[in-house]
XYZ file of C-alpha atoms in Angstrom:
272
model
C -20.395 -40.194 22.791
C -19.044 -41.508 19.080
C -21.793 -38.864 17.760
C -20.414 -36.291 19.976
C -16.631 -37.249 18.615
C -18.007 -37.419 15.091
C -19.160 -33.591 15.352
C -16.138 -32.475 16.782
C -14.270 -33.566 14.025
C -16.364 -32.293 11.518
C -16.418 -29.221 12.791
C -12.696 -28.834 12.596
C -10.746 -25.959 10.861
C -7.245 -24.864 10.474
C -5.702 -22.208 12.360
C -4.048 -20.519 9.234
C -6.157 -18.478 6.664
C -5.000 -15.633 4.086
C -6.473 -12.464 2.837
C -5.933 -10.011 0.443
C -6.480 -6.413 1.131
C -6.768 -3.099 -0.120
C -7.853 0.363 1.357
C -7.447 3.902 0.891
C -7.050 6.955 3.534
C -4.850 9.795 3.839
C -1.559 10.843 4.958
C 0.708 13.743 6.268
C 4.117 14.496 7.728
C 3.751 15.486 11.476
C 6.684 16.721 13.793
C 8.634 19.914 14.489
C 8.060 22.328 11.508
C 6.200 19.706 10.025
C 2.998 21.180 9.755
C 1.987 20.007 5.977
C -1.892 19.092 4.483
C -2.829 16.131 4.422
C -2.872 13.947 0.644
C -4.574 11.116 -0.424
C -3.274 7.416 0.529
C -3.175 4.038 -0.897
C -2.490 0.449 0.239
C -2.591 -3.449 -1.088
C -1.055 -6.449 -0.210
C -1.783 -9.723 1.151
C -1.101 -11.683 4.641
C -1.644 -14.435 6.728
C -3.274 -14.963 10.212
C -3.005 -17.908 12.523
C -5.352 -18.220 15.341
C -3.245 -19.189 18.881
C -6.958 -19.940 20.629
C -10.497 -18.561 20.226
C -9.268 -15.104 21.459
C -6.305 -14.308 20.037
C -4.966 -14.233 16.650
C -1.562 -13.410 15.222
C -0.962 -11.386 11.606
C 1.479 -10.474 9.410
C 1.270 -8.918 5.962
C 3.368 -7.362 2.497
C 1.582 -4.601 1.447
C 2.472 -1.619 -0.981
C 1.954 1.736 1.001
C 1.755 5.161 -1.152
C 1.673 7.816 1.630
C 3.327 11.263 1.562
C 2.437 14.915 2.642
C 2.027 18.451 0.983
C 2.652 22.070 1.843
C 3.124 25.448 0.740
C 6.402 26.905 2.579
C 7.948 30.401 2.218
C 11.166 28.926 0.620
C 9.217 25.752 -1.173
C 5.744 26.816 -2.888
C 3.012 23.705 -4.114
C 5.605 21.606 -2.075
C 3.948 17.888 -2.596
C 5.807 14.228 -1.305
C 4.978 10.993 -2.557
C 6.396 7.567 -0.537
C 5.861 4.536 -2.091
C 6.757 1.666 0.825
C 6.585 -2.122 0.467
C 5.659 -2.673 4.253
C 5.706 -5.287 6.694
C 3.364 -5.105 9.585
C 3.417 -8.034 12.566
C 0.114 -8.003 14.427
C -1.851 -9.399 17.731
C -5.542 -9.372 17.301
C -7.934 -10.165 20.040
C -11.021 -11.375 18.597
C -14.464 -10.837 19.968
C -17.657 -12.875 18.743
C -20.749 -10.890 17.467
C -22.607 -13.794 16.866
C -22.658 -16.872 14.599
C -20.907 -15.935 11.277
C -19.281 -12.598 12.528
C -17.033 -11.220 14.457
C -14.798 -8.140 15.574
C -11.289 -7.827 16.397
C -8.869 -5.528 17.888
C -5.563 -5.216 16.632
C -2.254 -3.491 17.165
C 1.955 -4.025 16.360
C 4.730 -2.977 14.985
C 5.751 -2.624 11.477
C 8.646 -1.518 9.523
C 8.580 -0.437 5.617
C 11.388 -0.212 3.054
C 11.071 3.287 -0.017
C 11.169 1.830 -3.050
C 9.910 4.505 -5.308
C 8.176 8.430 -5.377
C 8.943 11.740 -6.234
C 8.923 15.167 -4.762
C 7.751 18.249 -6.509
C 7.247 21.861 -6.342
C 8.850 25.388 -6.990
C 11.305 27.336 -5.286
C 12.488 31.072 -6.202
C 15.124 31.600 -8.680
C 17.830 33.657 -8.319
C 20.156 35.660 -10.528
C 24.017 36.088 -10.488
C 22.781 39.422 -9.489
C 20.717 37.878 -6.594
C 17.571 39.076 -7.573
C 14.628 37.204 -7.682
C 12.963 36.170 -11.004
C 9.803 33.938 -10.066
C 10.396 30.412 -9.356
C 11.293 27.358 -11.370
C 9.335 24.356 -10.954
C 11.052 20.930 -9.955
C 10.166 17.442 -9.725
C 12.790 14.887 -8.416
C 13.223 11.960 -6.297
C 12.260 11.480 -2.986
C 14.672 8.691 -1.822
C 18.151 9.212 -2.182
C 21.195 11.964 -0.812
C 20.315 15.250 -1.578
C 23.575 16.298 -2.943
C 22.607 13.697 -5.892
C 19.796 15.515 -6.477
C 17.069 13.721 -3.995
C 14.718 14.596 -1.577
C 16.939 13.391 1.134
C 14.406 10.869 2.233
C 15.702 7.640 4.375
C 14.350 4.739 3.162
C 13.961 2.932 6.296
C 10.855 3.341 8.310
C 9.344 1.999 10.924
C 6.083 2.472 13.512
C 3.232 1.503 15.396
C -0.100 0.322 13.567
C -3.504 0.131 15.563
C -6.700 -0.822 13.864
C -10.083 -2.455 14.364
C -12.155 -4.538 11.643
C -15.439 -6.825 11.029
C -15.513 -9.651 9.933
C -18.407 -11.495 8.185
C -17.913 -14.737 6.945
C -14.732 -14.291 4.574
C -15.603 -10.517 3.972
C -13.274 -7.955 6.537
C -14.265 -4.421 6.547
C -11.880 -2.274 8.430
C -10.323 0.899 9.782
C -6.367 1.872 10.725
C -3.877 4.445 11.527
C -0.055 3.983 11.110
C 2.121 6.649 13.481
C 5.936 6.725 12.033
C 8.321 6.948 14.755
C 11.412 7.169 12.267
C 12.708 11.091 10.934
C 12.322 9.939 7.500
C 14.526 13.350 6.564
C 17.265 15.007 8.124
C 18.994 16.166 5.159
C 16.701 19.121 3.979
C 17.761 21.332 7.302
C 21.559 21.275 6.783
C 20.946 22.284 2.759
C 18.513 25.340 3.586
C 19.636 27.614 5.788
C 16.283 28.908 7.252
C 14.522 29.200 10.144
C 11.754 26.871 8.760
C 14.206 24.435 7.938
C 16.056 24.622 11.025
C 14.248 21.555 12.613
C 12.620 20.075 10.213
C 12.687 16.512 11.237
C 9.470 15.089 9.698
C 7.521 11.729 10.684
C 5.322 9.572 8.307
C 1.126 9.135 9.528
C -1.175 8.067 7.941
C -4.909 6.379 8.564
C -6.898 3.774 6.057
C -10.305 1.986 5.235
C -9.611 -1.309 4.351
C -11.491 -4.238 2.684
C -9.899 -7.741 2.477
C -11.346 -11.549 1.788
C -10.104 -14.081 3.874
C -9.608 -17.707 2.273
C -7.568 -20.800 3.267
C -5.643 -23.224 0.847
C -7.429 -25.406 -1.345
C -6.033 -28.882 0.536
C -7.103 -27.722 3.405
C -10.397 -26.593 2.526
C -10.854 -30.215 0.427
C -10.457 -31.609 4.380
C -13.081 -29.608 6.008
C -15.409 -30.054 2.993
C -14.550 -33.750 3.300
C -15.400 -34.163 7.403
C -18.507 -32.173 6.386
C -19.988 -34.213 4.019
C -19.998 -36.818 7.080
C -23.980 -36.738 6.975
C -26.238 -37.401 10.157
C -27.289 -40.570 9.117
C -23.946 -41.952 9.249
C -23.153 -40.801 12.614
C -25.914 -42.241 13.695
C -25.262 -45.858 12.078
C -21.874 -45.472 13.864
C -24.062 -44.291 17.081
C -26.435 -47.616 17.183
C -24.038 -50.055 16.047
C -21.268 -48.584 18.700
C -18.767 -48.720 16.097
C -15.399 -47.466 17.799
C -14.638 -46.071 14.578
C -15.631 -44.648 11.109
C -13.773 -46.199 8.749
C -13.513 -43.281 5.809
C -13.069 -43.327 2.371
C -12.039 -40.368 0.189
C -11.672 -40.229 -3.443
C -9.644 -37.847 -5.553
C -12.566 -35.329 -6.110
C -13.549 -33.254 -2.872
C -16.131 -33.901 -0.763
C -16.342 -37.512 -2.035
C -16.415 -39.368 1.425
C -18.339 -42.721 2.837
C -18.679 -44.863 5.634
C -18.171 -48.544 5.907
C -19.311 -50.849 8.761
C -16.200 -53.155 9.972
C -16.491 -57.047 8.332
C -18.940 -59.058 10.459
C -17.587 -61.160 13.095
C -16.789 -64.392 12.235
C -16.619 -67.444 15.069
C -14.398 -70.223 14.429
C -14.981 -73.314 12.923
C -15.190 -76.412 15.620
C -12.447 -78.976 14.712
């Protein structure tokens, strides 16, 4: 039984880990006249996890999203949007063992993101006091920010769904996601242009990722697991024969420094 106790200890881990992760996809805007071509997308950022029980894990992240879409329109040619998002995703994972150092998880929440930064580009025709046409002149502006000041007419707020799946391998997470905006990141660009493209243009954010991360814990509480660890099985089994209740432990400053003690020997009192 105290060997049995001794293992169980030593075998103990925190719930809370970190990881940092970065992956790379594509994105597009999707919605009524919203058919653009997909671009390439970017994200980073770091997070934590704490496991509730074997099964079931609960995430959260900041990560720096670059996502955005591209078209060619009759009214904007070469049309290309560029988002840049700090993001903050709140996930349930339900984790399912492959076998001894691996596993795979399922994963899915809500998260909601904040523009900080990107720029829209493209040409559109330009027109004489006449009102003829004479080619088109190329722009480049913001994409956040009122349109009257010279924007995009992008909201900054934006929010959605994520879903994903990854694999774990000892500290190494390989994975896959999609993000599906549920916010009209730009109702702006419809009452400006009068046309019938523009009409309804009420665009939505998606975009889908490979990701790699490495998962680590802090370094106190990986100085404790090293330090139950280094409990060996010779020791456990001293405690075993001699029935010791307890294991009386002493740690130094380095890690991993750890030994056992037997209690002082009994002494009987001294007859008067």
């Amino acid at each position: 039984m105290y060997m049995a106790i001794a293992v169980s200890t030593a075998q103990a881990q925190s719930p809370l880990s970190f990881y940092a992760e970065a992956g790379i996809g594509t994105s597009r805007l999707y919605g009524k006249h919203s058919c653009c071509d997909t671009r390439i997308a970017c994200k980073a950022g770091i997070g934590a996890k704490y496991a509730l029980n074997k099964t079931w894990v609960l995430q959260s992240a900041l990560e720096f999203v670059s996502i955005g879409g591209k078209d060619d329109m009759d009214y904007v040619k070469n049309a290309k949007m560029n988002e840049l998002y700090l993001q903050i995703p709140v996930r349930i994972a339900a984790r399912l063992p492959l076998g001894k150092d691996y596993h795979a998880s399922l994963n899915a929440g809500p998260y909601i993101a904040c523009g900080v930064g990107g720029k829209t580009s493209g040409s559109i025709p330009y027109y004489h006091d006449a009102g003829s046409s004479d080619g088109n002149r190329l722009f480049k502006i913001d994409t956040f920010g009122n349109i009257l000041e010279n924007n995009a007419g992008n909201r900054r707020l934006d929010g959605g769904i994520i879903v994903g799946i990854a694999f774990e391998y000892r500290r190494l997470i390989i994975g896959a996601e999609a993000q599906v905006g549920l916010v009209k990141i730009n109702q702006q660009l419809r009452q400006v242009i009068d046309t019938e493209e523009f009409h309804n243009y009420l665009p939505r954010n998606f975009a889908s990722f490979f990701t790699v991360g490495y998962k680590f814990r802090l370094r106190n509480a990986a100085r404790r697991d090293r330090a139950r660890h280094f409990l060996t099985q010779n020791e456990i089994a001293w405690s075993f024969a001699n029935k010791s209740p307890m294991l009386v432990r002493h740690i130094g400053s380095s890690p991993g420094r750890c030994r056992t003690k037997a209690p002082p020997p009994f002494k009987s009192p001294v007859s008067m």
